[in-house]
mmCIF file of C-alpha atoms and ligand atoms in Angstrom:
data_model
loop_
_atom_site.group_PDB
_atom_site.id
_atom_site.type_symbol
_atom_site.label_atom_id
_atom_site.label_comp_id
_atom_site.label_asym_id
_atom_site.label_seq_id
_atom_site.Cartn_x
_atom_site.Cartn_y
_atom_site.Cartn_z
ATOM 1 C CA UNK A 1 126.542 86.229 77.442
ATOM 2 C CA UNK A 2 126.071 90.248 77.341
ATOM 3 C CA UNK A 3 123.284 91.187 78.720
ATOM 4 C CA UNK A 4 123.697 94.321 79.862
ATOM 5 C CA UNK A 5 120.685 96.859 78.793
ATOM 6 C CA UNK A 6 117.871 95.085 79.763
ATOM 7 C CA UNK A 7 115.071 97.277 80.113
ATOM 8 C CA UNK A 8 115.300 97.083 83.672
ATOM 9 C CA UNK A 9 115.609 99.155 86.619
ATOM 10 C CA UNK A 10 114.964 102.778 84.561
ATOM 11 C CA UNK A 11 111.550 103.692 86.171
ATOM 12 C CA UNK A 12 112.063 107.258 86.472
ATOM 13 C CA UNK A 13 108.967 107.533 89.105
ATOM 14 C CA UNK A 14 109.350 104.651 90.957
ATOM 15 C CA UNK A 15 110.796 106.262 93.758
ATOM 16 C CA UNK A 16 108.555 109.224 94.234
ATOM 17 C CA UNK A 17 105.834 108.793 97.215
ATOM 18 C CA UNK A 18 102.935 110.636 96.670
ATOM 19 C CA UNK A 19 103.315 112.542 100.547
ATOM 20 C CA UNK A 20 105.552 111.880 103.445
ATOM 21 C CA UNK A 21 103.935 110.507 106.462
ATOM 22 C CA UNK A 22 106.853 111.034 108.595
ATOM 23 C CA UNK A 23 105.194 109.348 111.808
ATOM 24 C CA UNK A 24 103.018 106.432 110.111
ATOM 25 C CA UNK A 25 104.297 103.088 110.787
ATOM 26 C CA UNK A 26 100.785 102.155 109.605
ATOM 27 C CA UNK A 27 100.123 102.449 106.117
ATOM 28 C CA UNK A 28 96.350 103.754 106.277
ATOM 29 C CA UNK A 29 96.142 104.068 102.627
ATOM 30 C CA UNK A 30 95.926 100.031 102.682
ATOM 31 C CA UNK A 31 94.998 99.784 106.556
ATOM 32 C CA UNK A 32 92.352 100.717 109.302
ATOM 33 C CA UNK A 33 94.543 103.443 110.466
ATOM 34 C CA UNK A 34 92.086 104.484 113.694
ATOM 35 C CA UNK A 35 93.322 105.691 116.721
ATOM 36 C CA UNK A 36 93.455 103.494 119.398
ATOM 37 C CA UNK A 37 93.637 104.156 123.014
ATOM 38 C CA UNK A 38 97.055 103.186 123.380
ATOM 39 C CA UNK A 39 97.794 106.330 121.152
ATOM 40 C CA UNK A 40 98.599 104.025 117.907
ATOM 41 C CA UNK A 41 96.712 103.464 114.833
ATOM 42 C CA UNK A 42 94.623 100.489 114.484
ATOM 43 C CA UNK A 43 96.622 98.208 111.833
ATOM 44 C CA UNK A 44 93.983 95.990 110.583
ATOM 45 C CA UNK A 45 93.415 96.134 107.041
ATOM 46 C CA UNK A 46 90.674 98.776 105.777
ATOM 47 C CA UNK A 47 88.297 96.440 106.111
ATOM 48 C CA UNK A 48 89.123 96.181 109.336
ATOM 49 C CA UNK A 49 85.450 95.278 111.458
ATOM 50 C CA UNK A 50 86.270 96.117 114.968
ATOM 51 C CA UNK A 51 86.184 100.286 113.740
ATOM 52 C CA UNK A 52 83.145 101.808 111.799
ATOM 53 C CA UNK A 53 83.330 103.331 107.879
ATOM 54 C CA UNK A 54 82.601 106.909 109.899
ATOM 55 C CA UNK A 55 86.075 106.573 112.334
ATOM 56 C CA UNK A 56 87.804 105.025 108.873
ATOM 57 C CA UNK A 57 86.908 107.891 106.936
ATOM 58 C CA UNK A 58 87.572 110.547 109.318
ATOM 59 C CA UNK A 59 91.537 109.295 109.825
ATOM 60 C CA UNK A 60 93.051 112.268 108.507
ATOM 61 C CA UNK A 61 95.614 111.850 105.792
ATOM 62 C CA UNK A 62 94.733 109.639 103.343
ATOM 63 C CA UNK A 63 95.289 110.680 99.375
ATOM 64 C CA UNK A 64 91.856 109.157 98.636
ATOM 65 C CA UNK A 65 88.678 109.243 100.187
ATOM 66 C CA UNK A 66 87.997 105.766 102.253
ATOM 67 C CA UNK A 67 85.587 104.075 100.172
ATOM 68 C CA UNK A 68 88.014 104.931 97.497
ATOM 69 C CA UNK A 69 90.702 103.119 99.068
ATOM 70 C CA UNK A 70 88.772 100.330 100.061
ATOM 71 C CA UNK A 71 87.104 99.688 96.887
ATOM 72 C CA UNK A 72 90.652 99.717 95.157
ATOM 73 C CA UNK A 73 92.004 97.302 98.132
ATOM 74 C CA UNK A 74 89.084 95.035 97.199
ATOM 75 C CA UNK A 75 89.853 94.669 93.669
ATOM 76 C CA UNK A 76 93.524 94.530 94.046
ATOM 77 C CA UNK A 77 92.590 91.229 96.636
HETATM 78 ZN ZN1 LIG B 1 90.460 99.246 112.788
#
């Protein structure tokens, strides 16, 4: 009983985020991310239906364009 090099655990990326987003609690490349009133982001998924595509795709900060995002959310449901 030796196993001790599994091929585990050696992804040299794996911890490398693509930008901080220092104040996002909501993750808007998988959610709704529009500002609400109370001064939060709206945490619904991106297909969120209470918020329009325009108000989705003008939340600043995303690393794709929305209807990128969404359409990879969609397949990866
Ligand atoms: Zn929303």
């Amino acid at each position: 009983m030796d196993h001790t090099q599994t091929q585990h655990g050696s992804q040299p990326d794996s911890n490398q985020a693509h930008a901080s987003r220092p104040k996002a609690s909501v993750d808007i490349e998988k959610q709704c991310g529009v500002p609400l009133p109370s001064g939060a982001q709206c945490a619904r998924s991106l297909t969120c239906t209470r918020h329009g595509f325009a108000a989705k795709r003008a939340v600043p900060g995303r690393s794709a364009p929305f209807d990128q995002l969404l359409a990879e959310y969609r397949r990866a449901s």
